[in-house]
Amino acid sequence: MLTLHIGNKNYSSWSMRPWVLMAQAGIAFDEVLLRFDSFDPDSQFKRQAMALSPSGTVPVLVDGDLVVWDTLAIAEYLAERFPDRALWPQAVEARALARSVCAHMHSGFGALRQHFPMNIEATLPEVGARVLREQPAVVDDLQRLQALWERLLARHDGPLLFDQFSIADAFFAPVVMRLKTYAVPVSPRVQRYMEAVLALQGVQQWVAGALAEHDFRPFEEPYRQEPDARDGGE
């Protein structure tokens, strides 16, 4: 049995990718939560994460004696371990393009990720509007992201980036959650793509887990206070 070590579902965009990938593809795994308390070297989270891999981060996939960390490495390993699940597109050209966009997401869109941290249980349109007014780098990231999605959806005729669910959709699922949380305006085609991602069973299961956590982490939410100012919370 595979074991996937993850962070808080409400906040951990990196953890969401392989979890959704495995759940949507029907790959059985055990889940171990490493709760975010702090990212300081002496925090419980960091000590637990460092005991698993040299990166000291989540997610971490354990398969027997093998430990795989980093979302892209985990995705590639799962694609080889379970070739029957067709986690990458079947066509050579599409597969190369899917790898390209996953690598782009893996290392790019830094302004969007910095100013729109994932927070699934929240609804923060006022934060989204302020960021779009004050952060031109975020606007640039969003324009490039939407253009990328538009091209892929037009080329492969949707509803997902490569028609059928793939690693690429798992990689962009946390971005869909961000755009939803901050009520970011998008084109009709991108809105339909977001709705298709949100309808995936694996995504719905992750979201349900995030909403059940009720674990407010102040260092993850500098724009909110607990409990009365928690938009969209209890």
Coordinates of N, CA and C in Angstrom, one line a residue:
M1 N 0.8 -1.2 0.0 CA 0.0 0.0 0.0 C 0.9 1.2 0.0
L2 N 0.5 2.2 -0.9 CA 1.2 3.4 -0.9 C 0.8 4.3 0.3
T3 N 1.7 5.2 0.7 CA 1.3 6.1 1.8 C 1.7 7.5 1.3
L4 N 0.8 8.4 1.4 CA 1.0 9.8 1.0 C 1.0 10.7 2.2
H5 N 2.1 11.3 2.5 CA 2.2 12.3 3.6 C 1.9 13.7 3.1
I6 N 0.9 14.3 3.7 CA 0.4 15.6 3.3 C 0.3 16.6 4.4
G7 N 0.2 17.9 4.0 CA -0.1 19.0 5.0 C -1.6 19.2 5.1
N8 N -2.0 20.3 5.8 CA -3.4 20.6 5.9 C -4.1 20.8 4.6
K9 N -5.2 20.1 4.4 CA -5.9 20.1 3.1 C -6.4 21.5 2.8
N10 N -6.7 22.3 3.8 CA -7.2 23.7 3.5 C -6.2 24.5 2.8
Y11 N -4.9 24.3 3.2 CA -3.8 25.2 2.8 C -2.8 24.6 1.8
S12 N -2.6 23.3 1.9 CA -1.5 22.7 1.2 C -1.7 22.5 -0.3
S13 N -1.4 23.4 -1.1 CA -1.7 23.3 -2.6 C -0.8 22.2 -3.1
W14 N 0.5 22.1 -2.6 CA 1.4 21.1 -3.1 C 0.9 19.7 -2.8
S15 N 0.3 19.5 -1.6 CA -0.2 18.2 -1.2 C -1.4 17.8 -2.1
M16 N -2.2 18.8 -2.4 CA -3.4 18.5 -3.2 C -3.2 17.8 -4.5
R17 N -2.1 18.2 -5.2 CA -1.9 17.6 -6.5 C -1.8 16.1 -6.5
P18 N -0.8 15.5 -5.8 CA -0.8 14.0 -5.9 C -2.0 13.3 -5.3
W19 N -2.6 14.0 -4.2 CA -3.7 13.4 -3.6 C -4.9 13.3 -4.6
V20 N -5.2 14.4 -5.2 CA -6.2 14.4 -6.2 C -5.9 13.5 -7.4
L21 N -4.7 13.4 -7.8 CA -4.3 12.6 -8.9 C -4.6 11.1 -8.6
M22 N -4.2 10.7 -7.4 CA -4.4 9.3 -7.0 C -5.8 9.0 -6.7
A23 N -6.5 9.9 -6.1 CA -7.9 9.6 -5.8 C -8.8 9.6 -7.1
Q24 N -8.5 10.5 -8.0 CA -9.3 10.5 -9.2 C -8.9 9.3 -10.1
A25 N -7.7 8.8 -10.1 CA -7.3 7.7 -10.9 C -7.6 6.4 -10.2
G26 N -8.1 6.4 -9.0 CA -8.5 5.1 -8.4 C -7.3 4.4 -7.8
I27 N -6.2 5.1 -7.5 CA -5.0 4.4 -6.9 C -5.2 4.4 -5.4
A28 N -5.2 3.2 -4.8 CA -5.3 3.1 -3.4 C -4.1 3.6 -2.6
F29 N -4.3 4.3 -1.6 CA -3.2 4.8 -0.7 C -3.7 5.2 0.7
D30 N -2.8 5.1 1.6 CA -3.1 5.6 2.9 C -2.6 7.1 3.0
E31 N -3.3 7.8 3.8 CA -3.0 9.2 4.0 C -2.5 9.5 5.4
V32 N -1.4 10.3 5.5 CA -0.9 10.7 6.8 C -0.7 12.2 6.8
L33 N -1.4 12.8 7.8 CA -1.4 14.3 7.9 C -0.3 14.8 8.8
L34 N 0.5 15.7 8.2 CA 1.6 16.4 9.0 C 1.0 17.8 9.2
R35 N 0.4 18.0 10.3 CA -0.3 19.3 10.6 C 0.7 20.4 10.6
F36 N 0.3 21.5 9.9 CA 1.1 22.7 9.9 C 1.0 23.4 11.3
D37 N 2.1 23.5 12.0 CA 2.1 24.3 13.2 C 3.0 25.5 13.0
S38 N 4.1 25.3 12.2 CA 5.0 26.4 11.9 C 6.0 25.7 10.9
F39 N 6.7 26.6 10.2 CA 7.7 26.1 9.3 C 9.1 26.3 9.8
D40 N 9.2 26.7 11.1 CA 10.5 26.9 11.7 C 11.2 25.6 11.8
P41 N 12.5 25.6 11.8 CA 13.3 24.4 11.9 C 13.0 23.5 13.1
D42 N 12.6 24.1 14.2 CA 12.3 23.3 15.4 C 10.8 23.0 15.5
S43 N 10.0 23.3 14.5 CA 8.5 23.0 14.6 C 8.3 21.5 14.5
Q44 N 7.2 21.0 15.0 CA 6.8 19.6 14.9 C 6.7 19.2 13.4
F45 N 6.0 20.1 12.6 CA 5.9 19.8 11.2 C 7.2 19.6 10.6
K46 N 8.1 20.5 10.8 CA 9.4 20.5 10.1 C 10.2 19.2 10.5
R47 N 10.1 18.9 11.8 CA 10.9 17.7 12.3 C 10.3 16.4 11.7
Q48 N 9.0 16.4 11.6 CA 8.3 15.2 10.9 C 8.7 15.1 9.5
A49 N 8.7 16.3 8.8 CA 8.9 16.3 7.4 C 10.4 15.9 7.1
M50 N 11.3 16.4 7.9 CA 12.7 16.1 7.7 C 13.0 14.7 7.9
A51 N 12.2 14.0 8.8 CA 12.4 12.6 9.1 C 12.0 11.8 7.9
L52 N 11.2 12.3 7.0 CA 10.7 11.6 5.8 C 11.6 11.8 4.6
S53 N 12.1 13.0 4.3 CA 12.9 13.3 3.1 C 13.8 14.4 3.4
P54 N 14.8 14.6 2.5 CA 15.8 15.7 2.7 C 15.2 17.0 2.4
S55 N 14.1 17.1 1.7 CA 13.5 18.4 1.4 C 12.8 19.0 2.6
G56 N 12.3 18.2 3.6 CA 11.6 18.7 4.7 C 10.3 19.4 4.4
T57 N 9.7 18.9 3.3 CA 8.4 19.5 2.8 C 7.4 18.3 2.6
V58 N 6.2 18.7 2.3 CA 5.2 17.8 1.8 C 4.7 18.2 0.5
P59 N 4.2 17.3 -0.3 CA 3.9 15.9 0.0 C 5.1 15.0 -0.2
V60 N 5.0 13.8 0.5 CA 6.0 12.7 0.4 C 5.2 11.4 0.1
L61 N 5.6 10.7 -0.9 CA 5.0 9.4 -1.2 C 6.0 8.3 -0.8
V62 N 5.5 7.3 0.0 CA 6.2 6.2 0.5 C 5.6 4.9 -0.2
D63 N 6.5 4.2 -0.8 CA 6.1 2.9 -1.4 C 7.1 1.8 -1.0
G64 N 6.8 1.2 0.1 CA 7.7 0.2 0.6 C 8.9 0.9 1.2
D65 N 10.1 0.6 0.7 CA 11.3 1.2 1.1 C 11.7 2.5 0.3
L66 N 10.9 2.7 -0.7 CA 11.1 3.9 -1.6 C 10.4 5.1 -1.1
V67 N 11.1 6.2 -1.0 CA 10.5 7.5 -0.6 C 10.7 8.5 -1.8
V68 N 9.6 9.0 -2.3 CA 9.6 10.0 -3.4 C 9.0 11.3 -2.9
W69 N 9.7 12.4 -3.1 CA 9.2 13.7 -2.7 C 9.3 14.6 -4.0
D70 N 8.6 15.7 -3.8 CA 8.4 16.7 -4.9 C 7.2 16.2 -5.8
T71 N 6.3 17.1 -6.0 CA 5.0 16.7 -6.7 C 5.3 16.2 -8.1
L72 N 6.2 16.8 -8.8 CA 6.4 16.3 -10.2 C 7.1 15.0 -10.2
A73 N 8.0 14.7 -9.3 CA 8.6 13.4 -9.2 C 7.6 12.3 -8.8
I74 N 6.7 12.7 -7.9 CA 5.6 11.8 -7.5 C 4.7 11.4 -8.6
A75 N 4.3 12.5 -9.4 CA 3.5 12.2 -10.5 C 4.1 11.3 -11.6
E76 N 5.4 11.6 -11.9 CA 6.1 10.7 -12.8 C 6.2 9.3 -12.3
Y77 N 6.5 9.1 -11.1 CA 6.6 7.8 -10.5 C 5.2 7.1 -10.6
L78 N 4.2 7.7 -10.3 CA 2.8 7.1 -10.4 C 2.5 6.7 -11.8
A79 N 2.9 7.6 -12.7 CA 2.6 7.3 -14.1 C 3.3 6.0 -14.6
E80 N 4.5 5.8 -14.1 CA 5.3 4.6 -14.4 C 4.8 3.4 -13.6
R81 N 4.4 3.6 -12.4 CA 4.0 2.5 -11.5 C 2.6 2.0 -12.0
F82 N 1.8 2.9 -12.5 CA 0.4 2.5 -12.9 C 0.2 2.9 -14.3
P83 N 0.8 2.3 -15.3 CA 0.7 2.7 -16.7 C -0.7 2.5 -17.2
D84 N -1.5 1.6 -16.6 CA -2.9 1.4 -17.1 C -3.8 2.5 -16.7
R85 N -3.4 3.4 -15.9 CA -4.3 4.5 -15.5 C -4.2 5.7 -16.4
A86 N -3.2 5.7 -17.4 CA -3.1 6.7 -18.4 C -3.1 8.1 -17.7
L87 N -2.2 8.3 -16.8 CA -2.1 9.6 -16.1 C -1.6 10.7 -17.0
W88 N -0.7 10.4 -18.0 CA -0.3 11.4 -19.0 C -1.2 11.1 -20.2
P89 N -1.4 12.1 -21.1 CA -2.1 11.9 -22.4 C -1.4 10.8 -23.2
Q90 N -2.1 10.1 -24.0 CA -1.6 9.0 -24.8 C -0.8 9.4 -26.0
A91 N -1.2 10.5 -26.6 CA -0.5 10.9 -27.8 C 0.9 11.6 -27.4
V92 N 1.9 11.3 -28.2 CA 3.2 11.8 -27.9 C 3.3 13.3 -27.7
E93 N 2.7 14.0 -28.7 CA 2.7 15.5 -28.7 C 2.0 16.0 -27.5
A94 N 0.8 15.4 -27.2 CA 0.0 15.9 -26.1 C 0.8 15.6 -24.8
R95 N 1.4 14.5 -24.7 CA 2.1 14.1 -23.5 C 3.3 15.1 -23.3
A96 N 4.0 15.5 -24.3 CA 5.1 16.4 -24.2 C 4.6 17.8 -23.7
L97 N 3.4 18.2 -24.3 CA 2.8 19.5 -23.9 C 2.4 19.4 -22.5
A98 N 1.8 18.3 -22.1 CA 1.3 18.2 -20.7 C 2.5 18.3 -19.7
R99 N 3.6 17.7 -20.0 CA 4.8 17.8 -19.2 C 5.3 19.2 -19.1
S100 N 5.2 19.9 -20.2 CA 5.7 21.3 -20.3 C 4.8 22.2 -19.4
V101 N 3.5 22.0 -19.4 CA 2.6 22.9 -18.6 C 2.7 22.6 -17.2
C102 N 3.0 21.3 -16.8 CA 3.1 20.9 -15.4 C 4.4 21.5 -14.9
A103 N 5.5 21.5 -15.7 CA 6.8 22.1 -15.2 C 6.6 23.6 -15.1
H104 N 5.8 24.2 -16.0 CA 5.6 25.6 -15.9 C 4.8 25.9 -14.6
M105 N 3.8 25.2 -14.3 CA 3.1 25.4 -13.0 C 4.0 25.1 -11.8
H106 N 4.8 24.1 -11.9 CA 5.7 23.7 -10.8 C 6.7 24.8 -10.4
S107 N 7.1 25.6 -11.4 CA 8.1 26.6 -11.1 C 7.7 28.1 -11.4
G108 N 6.5 28.2 -11.9 CA 6.1 29.6 -12.4 C 4.9 30.1 -11.6
F109 N 4.4 31.2 -12.1 CA 3.2 31.9 -11.5 C 3.4 32.2 -10.0
G110 N 4.6 32.7 -9.8 CA 5.0 33.0 -8.4 C 4.2 34.1 -7.7
A111 N 3.9 35.1 -8.5 CA 3.1 36.2 -7.9 C 1.7 35.8 -7.5
L112 N 1.1 35.0 -8.4 CA -0.3 34.5 -8.1 C -0.2 33.6 -6.9
R113 N 0.7 32.8 -6.7 CA 0.8 31.9 -5.6 C 1.1 32.6 -4.3
Q114 N 1.9 33.7 -4.4 CA 2.3 34.4 -3.2 C 1.1 35.2 -2.7
H115 N 0.4 35.9 -3.6 CA -0.7 36.8 -3.1 C -2.1 36.2 -3.1
F116 N -2.2 35.0 -3.7 CA -3.4 34.2 -3.6 C -3.2 32.9 -2.9
P117 N -2.7 32.8 -1.7 CA -2.5 31.5 -1.1 C -3.7 30.7 -1.0
M118 N -3.6 29.4 -1.1 CA -4.8 28.5 -1.1 C -5.4 28.5 0.2
N119 N -6.8 28.7 0.2 CA -7.6 28.6 1.4 C -9.0 28.2 1.0
I120 N -9.2 26.9 1.0 CA -10.4 26.4 0.4 C -11.7 26.8 1.1
E121 N -11.6 26.8 2.5 CA -12.9 27.1 3.2 C -13.3 28.6 3.2
A122 N -12.4 29.4 2.7 CA -12.7 30.9 2.7 C -13.3 31.4 1.4
T123 N -14.0 32.5 1.5 CA -14.5 33.2 0.4 C -14.1 34.7 0.6
L124 N -13.1 35.1 -0.2 CA -12.4 36.4 0.0 C -12.4 37.3 -1.2
P125 N -13.6 37.7 -1.7 CA -13.6 38.5 -3.0 C -12.9 39.9 -2.7
E126 N -13.1 40.4 -1.5 CA -12.5 41.7 -1.2 C -11.0 41.7 -1.3
V127 N -10.4 40.6 -0.8 CA -8.9 40.4 -0.9 C -8.5 40.2 -2.4
G128 N -9.3 39.5 -3.1 CA -9.0 39.3 -4.5 C -9.0 40.6 -5.3
A129 N -10.0 41.4 -5.0 CA -10.1 42.7 -5.7 C -9.0 43.6 -5.4
R130 N -8.6 43.6 -4.1 CA -7.5 44.5 -3.7 C -6.2 44.0 -4.3
V131 N -5.9 42.7 -4.3 CA -4.7 42.2 -5.0 C -4.7 42.6 -6.4
L132 N -5.8 42.5 -7.1 CA -5.8 42.8 -8.6 C -5.5 44.3 -8.8
R133 N -5.9 45.1 -7.9 CA -5.7 46.5 -8.0 C -4.2 46.9 -7.7
E134 N -3.6 46.2 -6.7 CA -2.3 46.6 -6.2 C -1.1 45.8 -6.7
Q135 N -1.4 44.7 -7.3 CA -0.3 43.8 -7.7 C -0.3 43.5 -9.2
P136 N 0.4 44.3 -10.0 CA 0.4 44.1 -11.4 C 1.0 42.7 -11.8
A137 N 1.9 42.2 -11.0 CA 2.5 40.9 -11.4 C 1.5 39.8 -11.3
V138 N 0.5 39.9 -10.4 CA -0.5 38.9 -10.3 C -1.4 39.0 -11.5
V139 N -1.8 40.2 -11.9 CA -2.6 40.4 -13.1 C -1.9 39.8 -14.3
D140 N -0.6 40.0 -14.4 CA 0.2 39.4 -15.5 C 0.2 37.9 -15.5
D141 N 0.4 37.3 -14.3 CA 0.3 35.8 -14.1 C -1.1 35.3 -14.5
L142 N -2.1 36.0 -14.1 CA -3.5 35.5 -14.5 C -3.7 35.6 -16.0
Q143 N -3.2 36.6 -16.6 CA -3.4 36.7 -18.1 C -2.7 35.6 -18.8
R144 N -1.5 35.3 -18.3 CA -0.7 34.2 -19.0 C -1.3 32.9 -18.7
L145 N -1.8 32.7 -17.4 CA -2.5 31.4 -17.1 C -3.8 31.2 -17.9
Q146 N -4.6 32.2 -18.0 CA -5.8 32.1 -18.8 C -5.5 31.8 -20.3
A147 N -4.5 32.5 -20.8 CA -4.2 32.3 -22.2 C -3.7 30.8 -22.4
L148 N -2.9 30.3 -21.5 CA -2.5 28.9 -21.5 C -3.6 28.0 -21.5
W149 N -4.5 28.1 -20.6 CA -5.7 27.3 -20.5 C -6.6 27.4 -21.7
E150 N -6.8 28.6 -22.2 CA -7.6 28.8 -23.4 C -7.0 28.0 -24.6
R151 N -5.7 28.1 -24.8 CA -5.1 27.4 -25.9 C -5.3 25.9 -25.8
L152 N -5.0 25.4 -24.6 CA -5.1 23.9 -24.4 C -6.6 23.4 -24.6
L153 N -7.5 24.2 -24.0 CA -8.9 23.8 -24.1 C -9.4 23.8 -25.6
A154 N -8.9 24.8 -26.3 CA -9.3 24.9 -27.7 C -8.7 23.8 -28.5
R155 N -7.4 23.5 -28.2 CA -6.7 22.5 -29.0 C -7.3 21.1 -28.8
H156 N -7.6 20.8 -27.5 CA -8.1 19.4 -27.2 C -9.6 19.3 -26.9
D157 N -10.3 20.4 -27.2 CA -11.7 20.4 -27.2 C -12.3 20.2 -25.8
G158 N -11.6 20.4 -24.7 CA -12.1 20.3 -23.3 C -12.8 19.0 -23.1
P159 N -13.5 18.9 -21.9 CA -13.7 19.9 -20.9 C -12.5 20.1 -20.0
L160 N -11.6 19.2 -20.0 CA -10.3 19.3 -19.3 C -9.2 19.7 -20.2
L161 N -8.0 19.9 -19.7 CA -7.0 20.5 -20.5 C -6.5 19.6 -21.7
F162 N -6.6 18.3 -21.5 CA -6.2 17.3 -22.6 C -7.4 16.4 -22.8
D163 N -8.6 16.9 -22.7 CA -9.9 16.2 -22.9 C -10.2 15.3 -21.7
Q164 N -9.4 14.3 -21.5 CA -9.6 13.4 -20.4 C -8.7 13.9 -19.2
F165 N -9.1 13.5 -18.0 CA -8.3 13.9 -16.8 C -6.9 13.4 -16.9
S166 N -5.9 14.3 -16.5 CA -4.5 13.9 -16.6 C -3.8 14.6 -15.4
I167 N -2.5 14.3 -15.3 CA -1.7 15.0 -14.3 C -1.8 16.5 -14.4
A168 N -1.9 17.0 -15.6 CA -2.0 18.5 -15.8 C -3.2 19.0 -15.0
D169 N -4.3 18.4 -15.1 CA -5.5 18.9 -14.3 C -5.2 18.8 -12.8
A170 N -4.6 17.8 -12.4 CA -4.2 17.7 -10.9 C -3.3 18.8 -10.5
F171 N -2.4 19.1 -11.4 CA -1.4 20.2 -11.1 C -2.1 21.6 -11.0
F172 N -3.1 21.8 -11.8 CA -3.7 23.1 -11.8 C -5.0 23.2 -10.9
A173 N -5.4 22.0 -10.3 CA -6.5 22.0 -9.4 C -6.4 23.1 -8.2
P174 N -5.2 23.2 -7.6 CA -5.1 24.2 -6.5 C -5.2 25.6 -7.1
V175 N -4.9 25.9 -8.3 CA -5.1 27.2 -8.9 C -6.5 27.5 -9.0
V176 N -7.3 26.5 -9.5 CA -8.7 26.6 -9.6 C -9.3 27.0 -8.2
M177 N -8.8 26.3 -7.2 CA -9.3 26.7 -5.8 C -9.0 28.1 -5.5
R178 N -7.8 28.6 -5.8 CA -7.4 30.0 -5.5 C -8.4 30.9 -6.3
L179 N -8.6 30.7 -7.5 CA -9.4 31.6 -8.3 C -10.8 31.7 -7.7
K180 N -11.3 30.5 -7.3 CA -12.6 30.5 -6.6 C -12.7 31.2 -5.3
T181 N -11.7 31.0 -4.5 CA -11.6 31.7 -3.2 C -11.6 33.2 -3.3
Y182 N -10.8 33.7 -4.2 CA -10.7 35.1 -4.3 C -11.6 35.8 -5.4
A183 N -12.5 34.9 -5.9 CA -13.5 35.4 -6.9 C -12.9 36.2 -8.0
V184 N -11.8 35.6 -8.6 CA -11.1 36.2 -9.7 C -11.9 36.1 -11.0
P185 N -12.2 37.2 -11.7 CA -12.9 37.2 -13.0 C -12.1 36.4 -14.0
V186 N -12.8 35.5 -14.7 CA -12.2 34.7 -15.8 C -13.1 34.7 -17.0
S187 N -12.6 34.2 -18.1 CA -13.4 34.1 -19.3 C -14.4 32.9 -19.2
P188 N -15.4 32.9 -20.1 CA -16.4 31.9 -20.0 C -15.8 30.5 -20.2
R189 N -14.8 30.4 -21.1 CA -14.2 29.0 -21.4 C -13.4 28.6 -20.1
V190 N -12.7 29.5 -19.5 CA -12.0 29.2 -18.3 C -12.9 28.8 -17.2
Q191 N -14.0 29.5 -17.1 CA -15.0 29.2 -16.1 C -15.6 27.8 -16.2
R192 N -15.8 27.4 -17.5 CA -16.3 26.1 -17.7 C -15.2 25.0 -17.3
Y193 N -14.0 25.4 -17.6 CA -12.9 24.5 -17.1 C -12.8 24.4 -15.6
M194 N -12.9 25.5 -14.9 CA -13.0 25.5 -13.5 C -14.1 24.6 -12.9
E195 N -15.3 24.7 -13.5 CA -16.4 23.9 -13.1 C -16.2 22.4 -13.3
A196 N -15.5 22.1 -14.4 CA -15.2 20.7 -14.7 C -14.2 20.1 -13.7
V197 N -13.2 20.9 -13.3 CA -12.2 20.5 -12.3 C -12.9 20.4 -10.9
L198 N -13.8 21.3 -10.6 CA -14.5 21.3 -9.3 C -15.4 20.1 -9.2
A199 N -15.9 19.6 -10.4 CA -16.8 18.5 -10.4 C -16.1 17.1 -10.3
L200 N -14.8 17.1 -10.4 CA -14.0 15.8 -10.3 C -14.2 15.2 -8.9
Q201 N -14.4 13.9 -8.9 CA -14.6 13.3 -7.6 C -13.5 13.5 -6.7
G202 N -12.2 13.3 -7.2 CA -11.1 13.5 -6.4 C -11.0 14.9 -5.8
V203 N -11.3 15.9 -6.6 CA -11.3 17.3 -6.1 C -12.4 17.5 -5.0
Q204 N -13.6 16.9 -5.3 CA -14.7 17.1 -4.3 C -14.3 16.4 -3.0
Q205 N -13.6 15.3 -3.0 CA -13.2 14.6 -1.8 C -12.2 15.4 -1.0
W206 N -11.2 16.0 -1.7 CA -10.2 16.8 -1.1 C -10.9 18.0 -0.4
V207 N -11.8 18.7 -1.2 CA -12.5 19.9 -0.6 C -13.3 19.5 0.6
A208 N -14.0 18.4 0.6 CA -14.7 17.9 1.8 C -13.8 17.7 3.0
G209 N -12.6 17.2 2.7 CA -11.6 17.0 3.8 C -11.2 18.4 4.3
A210 N -10.9 19.3 3.4 CA -10.5 20.6 3.8 C -11.5 21.3 4.7
L211 N -12.8 21.2 4.3 CA -13.9 21.9 5.0 C -14.1 21.3 6.4
A212 N -13.7 20.0 6.5 CA -13.9 19.3 7.8 C -12.8 19.6 8.8
E213 N -11.7 20.2 8.4 CA -10.5 20.4 9.3 C -10.8 21.4 10.4
H214 N -11.4 22.5 10.1 CA -11.6 23.6 11.1 C -10.3 23.9 11.9
D215 N -9.2 24.1 11.1 CA -7.9 24.2 11.8 C -7.3 25.5 11.3
F216 N -7.7 26.6 11.9 CA -7.2 27.9 11.5 C -5.7 28.1 11.8
R217 N -4.9 28.4 10.8 CA -3.5 28.6 11.0 C -3.2 30.1 10.8
P218 N -2.9 30.9 11.8 CA -2.8 32.3 11.6 C -1.6 32.7 10.7
F219 N -0.5 31.9 10.7 CA 0.6 32.3 9.8 C 0.2 32.0 8.3
E220 N -0.8 31.2 8.0 CA -1.3 31.0 6.7 C -2.3 32.1 6.2
E221 N -2.8 32.8 7.2 CA -3.9 33.7 6.9 C -3.7 35.1 7.5
P222 N -2.7 35.8 7.1 CA -2.4 37.1 7.7 C -3.5 38.2 7.5
Y223 N -4.4 37.9 6.5 CA -5.5 38.8 6.2 C -6.8 38.5 7.0
R224 N -6.8 37.5 7.9 CA -7.9 37.1 8.7 C -7.6 36.9 10.2
Q225 N -8.6 36.9 11.0 CA -8.4 36.6 12.4 C -9.4 35.6 12.8
E226 N -9.1 34.9 13.9 CA -10.0 33.8 14.4 C -10.7 34.3 15.6
P227 N -12.0 34.0 15.8 CA -12.9 33.3 14.8 C -13.8 34.2 14.1
D228 N -14.1 35.4 14.6 CA -15.2 36.2 14.1 C -15.0 36.8 12.7
A229 N -13.7 37.0 12.4 CA -13.4 37.6 11.1 C -13.2 36.6 10.0
R230 N -13.5 35.3 10.3 CA -13.2 34.3 9.3 C -14.3 34.2 8.3
D231 N -14.1 34.8 7.1 CA -15.1 34.8 6.1 C -15.3 33.4 5.6
G232 N -16.5 33.0 5.5 CA -16.8 31.7 5.0 C -16.6 30.5 5.9
G233 N -16.1 30.8 7.2 CA -15.9 29.8 8.2 C -17.1 29.8 9.1
E234 N -16.9 29.0 10.2 CA -18.0 28.9 11.2 C -17.9 30.1 12.1

